Structure formats: C-alpha cells, structure tokens
PDB file of C-alpha atoms in Angstrom:
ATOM      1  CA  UNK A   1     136.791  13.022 139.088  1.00  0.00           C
ATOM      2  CA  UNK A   2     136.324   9.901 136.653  1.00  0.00           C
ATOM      3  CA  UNK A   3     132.855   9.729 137.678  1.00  0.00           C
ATOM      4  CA  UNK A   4     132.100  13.459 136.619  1.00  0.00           C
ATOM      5  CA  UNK A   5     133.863  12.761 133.472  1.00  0.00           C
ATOM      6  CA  UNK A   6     132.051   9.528 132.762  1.00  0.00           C
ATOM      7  CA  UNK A   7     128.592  11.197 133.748  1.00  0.00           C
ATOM      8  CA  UNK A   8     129.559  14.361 131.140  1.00  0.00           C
ATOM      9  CA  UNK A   9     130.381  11.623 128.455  1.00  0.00           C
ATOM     10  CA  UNK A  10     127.183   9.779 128.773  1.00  0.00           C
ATOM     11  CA  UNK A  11     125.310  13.056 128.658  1.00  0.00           C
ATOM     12  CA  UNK A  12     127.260  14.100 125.239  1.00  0.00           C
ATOM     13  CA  UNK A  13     126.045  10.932 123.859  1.00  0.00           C
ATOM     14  CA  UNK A  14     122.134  11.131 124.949  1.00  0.00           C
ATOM     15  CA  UNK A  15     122.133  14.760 123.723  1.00  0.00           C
ATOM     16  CA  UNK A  16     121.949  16.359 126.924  1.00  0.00           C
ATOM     17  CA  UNK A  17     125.145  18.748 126.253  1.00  0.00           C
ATOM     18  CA  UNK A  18     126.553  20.863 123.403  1.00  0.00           C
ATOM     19  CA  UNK A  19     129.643  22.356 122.814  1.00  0.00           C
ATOM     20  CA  UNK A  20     128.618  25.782 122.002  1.00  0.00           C
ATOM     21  CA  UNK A  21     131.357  28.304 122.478  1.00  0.00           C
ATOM     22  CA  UNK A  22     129.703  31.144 124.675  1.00  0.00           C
ATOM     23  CA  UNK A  23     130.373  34.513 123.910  1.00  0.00           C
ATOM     24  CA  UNK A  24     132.298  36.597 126.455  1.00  0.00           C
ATOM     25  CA  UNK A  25     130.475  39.252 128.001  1.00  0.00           C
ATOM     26  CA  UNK A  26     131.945  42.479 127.117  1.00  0.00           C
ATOM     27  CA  UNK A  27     131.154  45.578 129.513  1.00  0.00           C
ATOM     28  CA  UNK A  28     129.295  48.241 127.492  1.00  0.00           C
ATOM     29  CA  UNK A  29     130.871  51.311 127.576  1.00  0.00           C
ATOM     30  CA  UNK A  30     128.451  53.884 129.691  1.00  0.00           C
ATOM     31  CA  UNK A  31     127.106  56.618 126.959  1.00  0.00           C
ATOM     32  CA  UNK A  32     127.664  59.991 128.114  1.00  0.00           C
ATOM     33  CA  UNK A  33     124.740  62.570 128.387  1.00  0.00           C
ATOM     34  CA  UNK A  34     126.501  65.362 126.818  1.00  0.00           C
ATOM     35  CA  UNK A  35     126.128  65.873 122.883  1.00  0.00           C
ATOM     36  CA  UNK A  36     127.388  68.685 120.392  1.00  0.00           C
ATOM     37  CA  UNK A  37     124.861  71.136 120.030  1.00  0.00           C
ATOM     38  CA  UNK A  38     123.984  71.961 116.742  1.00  0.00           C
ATOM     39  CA  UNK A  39     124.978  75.449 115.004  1.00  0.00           C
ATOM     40  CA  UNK A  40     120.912  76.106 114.643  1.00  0.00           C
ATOM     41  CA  UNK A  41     120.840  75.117 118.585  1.00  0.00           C
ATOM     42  CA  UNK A  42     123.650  77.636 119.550  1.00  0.00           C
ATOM     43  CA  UNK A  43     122.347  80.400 117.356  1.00  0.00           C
ATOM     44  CA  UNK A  44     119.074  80.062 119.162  1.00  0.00           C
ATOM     45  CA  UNK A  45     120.332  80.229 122.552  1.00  0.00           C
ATOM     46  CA  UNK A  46     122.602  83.191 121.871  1.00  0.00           C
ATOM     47  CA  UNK A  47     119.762  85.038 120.399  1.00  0.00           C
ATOM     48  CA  UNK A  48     117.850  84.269 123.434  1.00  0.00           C
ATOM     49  CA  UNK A  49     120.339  85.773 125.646  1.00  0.00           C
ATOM     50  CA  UNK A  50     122.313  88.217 123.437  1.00  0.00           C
ATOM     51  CA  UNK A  51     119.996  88.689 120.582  1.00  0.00           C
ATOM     52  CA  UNK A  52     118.195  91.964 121.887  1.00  0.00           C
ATOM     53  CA  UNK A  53     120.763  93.837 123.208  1.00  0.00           C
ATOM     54  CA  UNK A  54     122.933  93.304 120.401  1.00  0.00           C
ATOM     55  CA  UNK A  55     120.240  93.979 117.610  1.00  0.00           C
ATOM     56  CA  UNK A  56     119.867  97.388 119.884  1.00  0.00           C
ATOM     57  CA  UNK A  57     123.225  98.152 120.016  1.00  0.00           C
ATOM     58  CA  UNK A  58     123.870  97.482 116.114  1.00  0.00           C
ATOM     59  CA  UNK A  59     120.554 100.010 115.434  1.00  0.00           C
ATOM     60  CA  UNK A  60     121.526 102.656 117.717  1.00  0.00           C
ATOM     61  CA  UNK A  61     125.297 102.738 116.133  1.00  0.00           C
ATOM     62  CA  UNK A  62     123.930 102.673 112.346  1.00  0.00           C
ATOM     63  CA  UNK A  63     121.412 105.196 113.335  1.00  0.00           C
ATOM     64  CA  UNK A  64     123.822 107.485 114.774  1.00  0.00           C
ATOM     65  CA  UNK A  65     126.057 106.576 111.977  1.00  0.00           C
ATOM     66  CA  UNK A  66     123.055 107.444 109.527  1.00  0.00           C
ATOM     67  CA  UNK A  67     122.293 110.841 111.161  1.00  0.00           C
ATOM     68  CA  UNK A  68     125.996 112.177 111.107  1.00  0.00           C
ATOM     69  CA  UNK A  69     126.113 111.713 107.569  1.00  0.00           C
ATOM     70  CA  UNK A  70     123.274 113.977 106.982  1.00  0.00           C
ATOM     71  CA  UNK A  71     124.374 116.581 109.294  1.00  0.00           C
ATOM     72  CA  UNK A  72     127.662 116.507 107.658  1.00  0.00           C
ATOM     73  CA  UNK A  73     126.399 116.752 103.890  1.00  0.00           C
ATOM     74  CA  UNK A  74     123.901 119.696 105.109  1.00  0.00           C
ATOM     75  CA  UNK A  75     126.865 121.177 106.975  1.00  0.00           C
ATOM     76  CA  UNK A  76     128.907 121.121 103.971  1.00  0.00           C
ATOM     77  CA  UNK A  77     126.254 122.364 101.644  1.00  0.00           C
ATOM     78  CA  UNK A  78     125.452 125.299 104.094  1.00  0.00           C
ATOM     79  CA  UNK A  79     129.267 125.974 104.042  1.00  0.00           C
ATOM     80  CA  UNK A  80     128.408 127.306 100.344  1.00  0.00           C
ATOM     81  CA  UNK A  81     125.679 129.984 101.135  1.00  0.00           C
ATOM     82  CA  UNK A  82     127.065 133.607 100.512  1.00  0.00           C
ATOM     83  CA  UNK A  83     127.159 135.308 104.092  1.00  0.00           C
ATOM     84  CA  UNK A  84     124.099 136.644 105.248  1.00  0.00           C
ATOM     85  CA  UNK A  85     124.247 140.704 104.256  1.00  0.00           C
ATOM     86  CA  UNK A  86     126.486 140.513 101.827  1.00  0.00           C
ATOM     87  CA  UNK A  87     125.756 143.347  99.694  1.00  0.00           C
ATOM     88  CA  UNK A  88     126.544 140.592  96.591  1.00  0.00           C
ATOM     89  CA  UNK A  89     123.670 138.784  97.900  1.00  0.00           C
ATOM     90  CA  UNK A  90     121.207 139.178  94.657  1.00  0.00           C
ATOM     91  CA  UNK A  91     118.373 140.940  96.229  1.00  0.00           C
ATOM     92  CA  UNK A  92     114.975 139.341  94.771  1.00  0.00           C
ATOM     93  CA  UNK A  93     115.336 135.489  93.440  1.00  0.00           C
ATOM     94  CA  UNK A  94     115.391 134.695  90.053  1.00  0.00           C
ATOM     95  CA  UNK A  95     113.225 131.921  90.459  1.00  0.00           C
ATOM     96  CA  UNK A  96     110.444 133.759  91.934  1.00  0.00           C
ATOM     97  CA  UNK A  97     110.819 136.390  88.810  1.00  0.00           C
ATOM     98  CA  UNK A  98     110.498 133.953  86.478  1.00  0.00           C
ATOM     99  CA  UNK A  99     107.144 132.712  88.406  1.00  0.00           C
ATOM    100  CA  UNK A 100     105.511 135.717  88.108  1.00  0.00           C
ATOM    101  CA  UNK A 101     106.533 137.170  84.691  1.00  0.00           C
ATOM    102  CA  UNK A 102     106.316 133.665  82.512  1.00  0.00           C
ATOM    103  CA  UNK A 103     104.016 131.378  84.570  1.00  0.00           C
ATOM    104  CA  UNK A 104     101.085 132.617  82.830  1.00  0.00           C
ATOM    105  CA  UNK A 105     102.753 132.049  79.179  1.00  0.00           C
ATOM    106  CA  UNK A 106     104.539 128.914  80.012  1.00  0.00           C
ATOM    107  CA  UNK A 107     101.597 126.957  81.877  1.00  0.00           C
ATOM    108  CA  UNK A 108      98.682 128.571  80.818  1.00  0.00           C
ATOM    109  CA  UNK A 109      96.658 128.957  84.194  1.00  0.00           C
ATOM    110  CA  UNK A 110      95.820 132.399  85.852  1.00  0.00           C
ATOM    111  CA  UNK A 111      96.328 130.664  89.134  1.00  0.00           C
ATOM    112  CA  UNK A 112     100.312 131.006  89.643  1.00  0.00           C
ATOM    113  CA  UNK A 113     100.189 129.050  93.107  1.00  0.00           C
ATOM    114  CA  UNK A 114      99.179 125.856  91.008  1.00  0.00           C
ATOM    115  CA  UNK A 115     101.179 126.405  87.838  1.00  0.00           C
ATOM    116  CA  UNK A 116     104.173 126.237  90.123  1.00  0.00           C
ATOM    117  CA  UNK A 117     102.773 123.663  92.308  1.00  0.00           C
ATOM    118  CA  UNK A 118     101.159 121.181  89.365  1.00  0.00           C
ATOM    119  CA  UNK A 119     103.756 122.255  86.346  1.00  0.00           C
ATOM    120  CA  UNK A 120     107.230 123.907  87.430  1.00  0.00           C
ATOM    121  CA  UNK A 121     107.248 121.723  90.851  1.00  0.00           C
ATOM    122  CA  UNK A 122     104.782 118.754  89.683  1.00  0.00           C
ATOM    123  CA  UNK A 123     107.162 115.881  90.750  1.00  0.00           C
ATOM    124  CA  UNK A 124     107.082 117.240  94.759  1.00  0.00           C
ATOM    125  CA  UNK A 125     103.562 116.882  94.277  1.00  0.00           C
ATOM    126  CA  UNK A 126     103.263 113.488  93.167  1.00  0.00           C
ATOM    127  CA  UNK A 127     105.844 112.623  95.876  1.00  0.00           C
ATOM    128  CA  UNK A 128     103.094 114.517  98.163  1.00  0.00           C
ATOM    129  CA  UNK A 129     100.056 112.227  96.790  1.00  0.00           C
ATOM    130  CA  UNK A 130     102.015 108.856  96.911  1.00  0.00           C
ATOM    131  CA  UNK A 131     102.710 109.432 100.390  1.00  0.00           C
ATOM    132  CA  UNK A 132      99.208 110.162 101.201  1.00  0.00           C
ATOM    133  CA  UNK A 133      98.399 106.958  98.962  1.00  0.00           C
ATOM    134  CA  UNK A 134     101.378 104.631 101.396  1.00  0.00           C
ATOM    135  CA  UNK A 135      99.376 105.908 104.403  1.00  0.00           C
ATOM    136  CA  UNK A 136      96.456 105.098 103.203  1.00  0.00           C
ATOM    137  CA  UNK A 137      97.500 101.357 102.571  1.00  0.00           C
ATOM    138  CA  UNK A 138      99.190 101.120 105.510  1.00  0.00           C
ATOM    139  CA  UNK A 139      96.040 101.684 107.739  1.00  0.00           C
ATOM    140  CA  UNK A 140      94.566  99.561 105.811  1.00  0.00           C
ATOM    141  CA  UNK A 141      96.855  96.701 106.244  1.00  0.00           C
ATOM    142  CA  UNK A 142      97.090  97.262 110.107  1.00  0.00           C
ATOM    143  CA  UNK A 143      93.555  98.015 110.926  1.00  0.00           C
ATOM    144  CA  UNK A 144      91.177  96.064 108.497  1.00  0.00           C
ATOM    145  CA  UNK A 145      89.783  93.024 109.827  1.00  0.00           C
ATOM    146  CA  UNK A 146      88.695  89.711 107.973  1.00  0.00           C
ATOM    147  CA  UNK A 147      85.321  89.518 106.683  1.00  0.00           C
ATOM    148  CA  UNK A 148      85.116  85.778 107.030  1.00  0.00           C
ATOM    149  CA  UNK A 149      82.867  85.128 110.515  1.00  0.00           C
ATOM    150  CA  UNK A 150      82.095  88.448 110.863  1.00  0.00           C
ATOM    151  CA  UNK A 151      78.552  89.358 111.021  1.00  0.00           C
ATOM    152  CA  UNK A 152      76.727  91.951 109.890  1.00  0.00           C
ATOM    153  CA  UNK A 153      75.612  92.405 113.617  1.00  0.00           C
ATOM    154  CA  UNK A 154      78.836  93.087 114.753  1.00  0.00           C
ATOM    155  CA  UNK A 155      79.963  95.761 112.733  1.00  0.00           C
ATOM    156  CA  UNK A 156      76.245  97.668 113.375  1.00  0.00           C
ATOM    157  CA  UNK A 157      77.529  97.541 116.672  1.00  0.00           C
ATOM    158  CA  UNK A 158      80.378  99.989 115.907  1.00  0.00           C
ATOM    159  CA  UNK A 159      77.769 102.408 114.522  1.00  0.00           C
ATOM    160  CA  UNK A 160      75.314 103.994 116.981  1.00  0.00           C
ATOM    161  CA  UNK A 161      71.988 105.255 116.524  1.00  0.00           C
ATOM    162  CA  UNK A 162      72.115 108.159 114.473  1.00  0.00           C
ATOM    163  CA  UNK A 163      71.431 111.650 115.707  1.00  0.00           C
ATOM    164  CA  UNK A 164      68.134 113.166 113.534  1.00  0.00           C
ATOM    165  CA  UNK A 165      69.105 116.426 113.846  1.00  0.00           C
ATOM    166  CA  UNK A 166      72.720 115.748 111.970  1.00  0.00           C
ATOM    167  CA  UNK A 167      71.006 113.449 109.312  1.00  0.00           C
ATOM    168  CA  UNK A 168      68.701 116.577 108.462  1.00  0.00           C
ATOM    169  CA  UNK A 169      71.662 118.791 108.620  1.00  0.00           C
ATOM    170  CA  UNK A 170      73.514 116.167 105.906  1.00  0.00           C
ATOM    171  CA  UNK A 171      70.833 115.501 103.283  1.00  0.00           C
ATOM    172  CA  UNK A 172      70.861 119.117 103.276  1.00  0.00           C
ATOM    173  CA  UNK A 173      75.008 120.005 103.019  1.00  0.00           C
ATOM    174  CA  UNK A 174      76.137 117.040 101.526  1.00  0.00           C
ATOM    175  CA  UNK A 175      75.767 117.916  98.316  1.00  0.00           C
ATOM    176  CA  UNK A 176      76.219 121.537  98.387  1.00  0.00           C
ATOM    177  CA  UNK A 177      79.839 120.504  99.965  1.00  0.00           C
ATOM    178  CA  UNK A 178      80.432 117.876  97.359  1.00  0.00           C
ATOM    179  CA  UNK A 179      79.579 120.443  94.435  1.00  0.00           C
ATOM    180  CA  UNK A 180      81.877 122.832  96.189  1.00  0.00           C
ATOM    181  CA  UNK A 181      84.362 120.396  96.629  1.00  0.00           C
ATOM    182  CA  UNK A 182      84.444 119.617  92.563  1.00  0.00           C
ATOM    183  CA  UNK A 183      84.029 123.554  91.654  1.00  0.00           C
ATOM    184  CA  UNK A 184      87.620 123.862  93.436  1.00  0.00           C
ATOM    185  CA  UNK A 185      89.113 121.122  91.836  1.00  0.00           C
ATOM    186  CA  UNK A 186      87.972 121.961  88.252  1.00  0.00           C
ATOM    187  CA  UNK A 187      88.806 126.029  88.798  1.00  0.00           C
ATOM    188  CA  UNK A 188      91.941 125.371  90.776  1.00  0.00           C
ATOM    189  CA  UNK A 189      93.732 126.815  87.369  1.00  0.00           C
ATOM    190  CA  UNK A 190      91.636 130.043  87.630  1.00  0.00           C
ATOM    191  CA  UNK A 191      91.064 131.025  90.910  1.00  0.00           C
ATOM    192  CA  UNK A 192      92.128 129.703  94.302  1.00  0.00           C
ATOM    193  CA  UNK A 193      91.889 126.142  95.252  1.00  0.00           C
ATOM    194  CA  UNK A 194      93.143 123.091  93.180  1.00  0.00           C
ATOM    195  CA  UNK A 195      93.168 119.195  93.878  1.00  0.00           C
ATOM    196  CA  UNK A 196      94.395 119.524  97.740  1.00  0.00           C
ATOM    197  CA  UNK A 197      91.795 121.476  98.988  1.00  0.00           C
ATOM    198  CA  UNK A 198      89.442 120.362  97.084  1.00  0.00           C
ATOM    199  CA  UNK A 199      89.795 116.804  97.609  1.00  0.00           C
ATOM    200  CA  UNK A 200      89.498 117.639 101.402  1.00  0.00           C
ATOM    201  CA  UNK A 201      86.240 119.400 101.342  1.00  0.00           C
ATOM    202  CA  UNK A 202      84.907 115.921  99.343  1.00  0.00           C
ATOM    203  CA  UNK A 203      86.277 113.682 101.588  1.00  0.00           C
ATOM    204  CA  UNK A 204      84.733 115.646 104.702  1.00  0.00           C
ATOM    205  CA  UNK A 205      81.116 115.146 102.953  1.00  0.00           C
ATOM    206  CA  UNK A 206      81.941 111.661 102.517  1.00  0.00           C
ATOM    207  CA  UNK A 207      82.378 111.673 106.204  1.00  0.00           C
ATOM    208  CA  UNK A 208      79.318 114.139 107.107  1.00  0.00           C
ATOM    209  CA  UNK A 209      77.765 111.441 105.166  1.00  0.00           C
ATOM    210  CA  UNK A 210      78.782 108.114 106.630  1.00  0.00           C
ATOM    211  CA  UNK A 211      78.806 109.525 110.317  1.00  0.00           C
ATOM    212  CA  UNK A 212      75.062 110.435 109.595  1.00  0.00           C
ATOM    213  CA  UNK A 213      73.841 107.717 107.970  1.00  0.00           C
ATOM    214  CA  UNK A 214      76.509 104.559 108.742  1.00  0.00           C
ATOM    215  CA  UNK A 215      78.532 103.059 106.890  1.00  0.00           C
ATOM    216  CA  UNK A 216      75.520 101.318 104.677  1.00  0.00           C
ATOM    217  CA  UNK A 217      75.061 104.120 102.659  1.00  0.00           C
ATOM    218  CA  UNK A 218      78.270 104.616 101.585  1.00  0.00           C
ATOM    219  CA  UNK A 219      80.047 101.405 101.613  1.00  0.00           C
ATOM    220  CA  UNK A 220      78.285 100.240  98.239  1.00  0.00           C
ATOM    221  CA  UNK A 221      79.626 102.671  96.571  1.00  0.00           C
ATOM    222  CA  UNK A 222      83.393 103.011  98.325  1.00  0.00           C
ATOM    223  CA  UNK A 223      84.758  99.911  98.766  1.00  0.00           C
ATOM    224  CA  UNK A 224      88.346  98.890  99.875  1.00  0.00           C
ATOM    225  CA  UNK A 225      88.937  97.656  96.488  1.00  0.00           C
ATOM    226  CA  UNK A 226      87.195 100.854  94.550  1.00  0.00           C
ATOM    227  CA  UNK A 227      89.302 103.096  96.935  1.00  0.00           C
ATOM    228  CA  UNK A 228      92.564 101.390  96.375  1.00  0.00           C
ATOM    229  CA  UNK A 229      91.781 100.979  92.367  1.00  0.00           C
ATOM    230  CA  UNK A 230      90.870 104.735  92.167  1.00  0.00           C
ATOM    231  CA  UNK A 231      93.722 105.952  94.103  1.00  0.00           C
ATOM    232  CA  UNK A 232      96.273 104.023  91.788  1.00  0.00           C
ATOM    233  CA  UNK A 233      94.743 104.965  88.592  1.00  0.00           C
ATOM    234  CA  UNK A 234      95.197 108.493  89.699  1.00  0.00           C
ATOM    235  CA  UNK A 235      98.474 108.079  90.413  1.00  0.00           C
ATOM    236  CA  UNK A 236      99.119 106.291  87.712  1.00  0.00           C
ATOM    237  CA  UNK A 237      97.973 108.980  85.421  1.00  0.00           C
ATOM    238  CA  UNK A 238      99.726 111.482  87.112  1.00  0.00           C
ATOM    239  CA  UNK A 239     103.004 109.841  86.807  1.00  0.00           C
ATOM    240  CA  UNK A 240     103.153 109.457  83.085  1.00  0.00           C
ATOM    241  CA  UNK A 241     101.308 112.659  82.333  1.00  0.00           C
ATOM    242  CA  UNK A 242     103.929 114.676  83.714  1.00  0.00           C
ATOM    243  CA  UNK A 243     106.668 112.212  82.603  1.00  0.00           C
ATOM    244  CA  UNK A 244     105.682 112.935  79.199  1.00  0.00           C
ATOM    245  CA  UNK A 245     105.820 116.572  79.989  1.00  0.00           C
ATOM    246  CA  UNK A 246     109.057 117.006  81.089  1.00  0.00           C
ATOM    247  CA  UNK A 247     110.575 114.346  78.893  1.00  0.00           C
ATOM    248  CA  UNK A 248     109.503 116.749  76.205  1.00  0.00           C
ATOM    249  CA  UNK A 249     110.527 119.681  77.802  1.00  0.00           C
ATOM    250  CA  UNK A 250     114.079 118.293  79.208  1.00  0.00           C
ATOM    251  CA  UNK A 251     115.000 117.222  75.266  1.00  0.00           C
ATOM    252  CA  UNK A 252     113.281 120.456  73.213  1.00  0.00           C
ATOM    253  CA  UNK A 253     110.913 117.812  71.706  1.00  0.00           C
ATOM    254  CA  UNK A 254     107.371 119.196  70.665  1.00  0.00           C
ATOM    255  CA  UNK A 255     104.563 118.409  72.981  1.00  0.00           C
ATOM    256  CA  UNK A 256     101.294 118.074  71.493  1.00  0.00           C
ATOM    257  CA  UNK A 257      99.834 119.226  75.017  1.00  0.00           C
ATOM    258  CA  UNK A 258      99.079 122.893  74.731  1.00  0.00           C
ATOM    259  CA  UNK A 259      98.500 125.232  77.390  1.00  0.00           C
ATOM    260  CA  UNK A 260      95.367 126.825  75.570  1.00  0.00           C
ATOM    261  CA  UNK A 261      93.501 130.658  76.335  1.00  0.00           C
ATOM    262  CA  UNK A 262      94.477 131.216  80.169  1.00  0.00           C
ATOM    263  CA  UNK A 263      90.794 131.937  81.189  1.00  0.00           C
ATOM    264  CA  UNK A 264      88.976 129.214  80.614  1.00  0.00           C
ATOM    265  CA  UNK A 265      87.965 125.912  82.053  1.00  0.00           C
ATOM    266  CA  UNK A 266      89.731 123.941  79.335  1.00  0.00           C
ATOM    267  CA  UNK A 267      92.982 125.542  79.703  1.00  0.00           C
ATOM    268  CA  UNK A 268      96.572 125.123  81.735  1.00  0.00           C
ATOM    269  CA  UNK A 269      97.270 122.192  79.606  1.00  0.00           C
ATOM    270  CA  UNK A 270      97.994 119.400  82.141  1.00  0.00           C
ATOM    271  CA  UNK A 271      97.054 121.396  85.336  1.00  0.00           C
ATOM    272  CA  UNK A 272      93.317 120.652  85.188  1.00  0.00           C
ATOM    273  CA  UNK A 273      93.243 116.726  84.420  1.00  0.00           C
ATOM    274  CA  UNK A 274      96.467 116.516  87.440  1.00  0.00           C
ATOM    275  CA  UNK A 275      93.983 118.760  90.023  1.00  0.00           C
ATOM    276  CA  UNK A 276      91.355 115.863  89.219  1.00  0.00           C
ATOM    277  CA  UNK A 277      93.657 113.119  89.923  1.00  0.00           C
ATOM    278  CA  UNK A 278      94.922 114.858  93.305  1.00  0.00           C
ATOM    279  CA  UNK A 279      91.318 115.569  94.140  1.00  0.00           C
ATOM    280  CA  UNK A 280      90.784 111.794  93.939  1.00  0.00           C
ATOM    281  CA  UNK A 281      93.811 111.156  96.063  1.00  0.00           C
ATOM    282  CA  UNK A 282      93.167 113.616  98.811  1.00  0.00           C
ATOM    283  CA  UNK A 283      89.500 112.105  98.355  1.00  0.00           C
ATOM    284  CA  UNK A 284      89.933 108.700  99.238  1.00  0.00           C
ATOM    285  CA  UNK A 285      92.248 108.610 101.818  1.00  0.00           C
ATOM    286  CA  UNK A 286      90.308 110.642 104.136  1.00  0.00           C
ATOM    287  CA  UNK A 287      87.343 108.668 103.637  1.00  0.00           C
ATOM    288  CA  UNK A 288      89.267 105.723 104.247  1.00  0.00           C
ATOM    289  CA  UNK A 289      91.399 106.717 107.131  1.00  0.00           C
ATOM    290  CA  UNK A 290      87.799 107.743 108.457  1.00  0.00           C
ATOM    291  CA  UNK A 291      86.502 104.162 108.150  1.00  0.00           C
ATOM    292  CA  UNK A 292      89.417 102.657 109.554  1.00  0.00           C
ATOM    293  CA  UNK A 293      89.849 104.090 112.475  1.00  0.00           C
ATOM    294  CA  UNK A 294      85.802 104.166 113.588  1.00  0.00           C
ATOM    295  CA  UNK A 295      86.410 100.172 112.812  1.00  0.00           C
ATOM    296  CA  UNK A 296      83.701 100.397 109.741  1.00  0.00           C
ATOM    297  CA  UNK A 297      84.211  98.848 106.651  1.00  0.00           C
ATOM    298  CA  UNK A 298      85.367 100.522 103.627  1.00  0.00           C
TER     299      UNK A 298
END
C-alpha cells in the first residue's frame, strides 16, 4: 500500500500524473424517430387521400345548389304568365307591332330583321360576337403551338399536296364568294343578309382558299396577331357605338347619328358600320378555328 503511494508520489513529481478532474459520462438520452408534422405536411397528405373526393363532393352540392336556384327563379317568374287561353290574353304583341309599324322611321333600314337585330336588340348581338370572339381565343390558347424549334418542314407536313382540280375551282370562286360575302354585309340594311351571314360566306373563301393553296398564301396576310387585333377593334367599335346610342336614347339627349333616306347604301344610321364590324367577327373566327384545328398556323 505505501509502496503504491510512494510510486504515485514520485510520478506527481517527474510529471508523469495530473490531477485532472474527469468528467462523468452521462448516458445520452436515445432521440426518438417520430417528429410533428408540419401543417403544409398534413395538408398534403389529406389532399392526397381526401382531396378528390371531397373537391367532388363540394362541386356536385354547389352545382345542385346552383341549378335549384334557377329552376326556382324561372318557376316563380312562370308563376306570373296569364293562363294559356285566357280570353284577356292580348292577342298580337305589342312589341312585334311596334317592329313593323316604326322600325322603318326609328332605324332607318328597309331590312326590319336587322333593325331589330343591330338597333332595338343590338346589345344580344354584341353578347353574340364576344362569345364568338372568347371561342376564338380559347382555341387559340389550347391548340397553338410555339414557334420556337419548329421548322418550316414540319408544319408543310400538316398540309398535303394540293388537289389541281380544287385549286382551279378556287382561283375561280374565291373571289366571286368574297365579293358576295361583302355585298351582304354592306346591303344587310336593304335586303336580306347582314354581318352574320355575311361574315360566314368570307370566312368559307378564306378556307376554300387556304385548303387549296396551304396555309402560305394566306398566313401573310392573317396572322394570329392581325386576327386577334381585328377582332377587338371590331368589338371595340361596336361597344361604344351602340353605347352612345342608347345613352342618348335612354336620357332624350340629341344624337348627332341620323338614320338618313331608308333606301340607300348610306343609310340605317349605325346598322351599316355595326354589320361591318360583325362581318369581321364572324370573319375571323372561322378562319381561325379552321387553322387551328388542321394544326396550321394562323
């Protein structure tokens, strides 16, 4: 025992042994494998297993919700009819009277169909064209294709060789269709036609044209951004033509448009400029919905 002690003291005094206070080992606690999930980690796995059938449920009950409603409010209105036979019931519409015995005074075109359609009733009609102008965009945005890496190969490929015998037949009713096609927009005052029909009878040529030919000879003059610009300017024109018309009508305010000699071309007031702009309308988008869905360029 003395010897130990003796050998330890010896030791201290050569420098062979410190009195360093060891720390104690302390067990580490073991870390558990299970963590809080996150409120961007539970969302995610409850959309993964709930999401669908909940987002279907919610749609089918606001739909149904949605279509009561209307069925209710048409229910209600129809409530408010007079009985059918009633001898009441006022035998010829007032409406329609008016139609035939002022239309002619108060619009100034021969044509009653399109003083009703493009001056009593104008605003369903530019509800009609903006419609056809939506459509129009939305094809576009679903079905057009980059340019960038796309050859001028590839899109030849979407055209075929061209029959001779229907490029005769175009070069030769082409333009007889696309004078017919203005004639009935500019006379759609004065005798039957207007901007509808007469836009559609253009924008068949356009496609009598393009299926003959390809889409070379008409692309440099109808682009996508031509088609788009001359739809809204149409539009556009539209709108605040007949916003000034019936904001001038609605408060007795003069309106420096007059309806002019029912007869002749310059005449109806607005009817004739509105029949252009609807030609254009009805015009481009069946050129374009033509393009789109052949996959050609517009």
């Amino acid at each position: 025992m003395f010897k130990k002690l003796f050998s330890k003291i010896n030791r201290f005094v050569d420098g062979d042994v410190s009195f360093e206070i060891k720390p104690k080992e302390t067990k580490q606690r073991r870390v558990s494998d299970h963590r809080e999930k996150t409120v961007a980690a539970r969302y995610t796995a409850w959309h993964d297993k709930y999401g669908y059938k909940t987002f279907r449920g919610v749609y089918i009950t606001i739909s149904c919700v949605i279509a009561i409603c209307v069925i209710a409010v048409l229910l209600y209105t129809v409530s408010y009819l007079p009985p059918y036979g009633e001898a009441a019931n006022p035998v010829n519409n007032e409406v329609t009277e008016r139609y035939l015995e002022k239309g002619m005074e108060e619009t100034g075109a021969v044509n009653i169909v399109a003083g009703v359609i493009l001056d009593y009733r104008a605003f369903d009609t530019f509800g009609e064209s903006c419609v056809l102008f939506a459509a129009s965009c939305s094809v576009m945005m679903l079905l057009s294709k980059s340019k960038k890496g796309k050859g001028e190969e590839m899109l030849l490929n979407y055209n075929p060789k061209r029959d001779p015998v229907l490029r005769s037949l175009a070069k030769v009713l082409v333009p007889f269709n696309l004078m017919l096609g203005v004639y009935v927009v500019l006379n759609g005052h004065l005798s039957p036609g207007g901007g509808f029909s007469g836009g559609a009878i253009m924008g068949a040529s356009l496609i009598l044209w393009s299926s003959a030919f390809g889409y070379r000879k008409v692309k440099p003059v109808f682009t996508e951004k031509r088609v788009k610009i001359i739809t809204f300017v149409s539009l556009s024109f539209y709108a605040v033509a007949k916003g000034y018309s019936f904001f001038t009508g609605a408060n007795h305010l003069h309106s420096i448009i007059s309806p002019g000699v029912p007869g002749r071309i310059i005449s109806a007031g607005l009817i004739l400029p509105l029949n252009i702009a609807v030609g254009c309308v009805v015009t481009m988008t069946m050129y374009s919905f033509y393009a789109l869905f052949t996959r050609e360029e517009i």
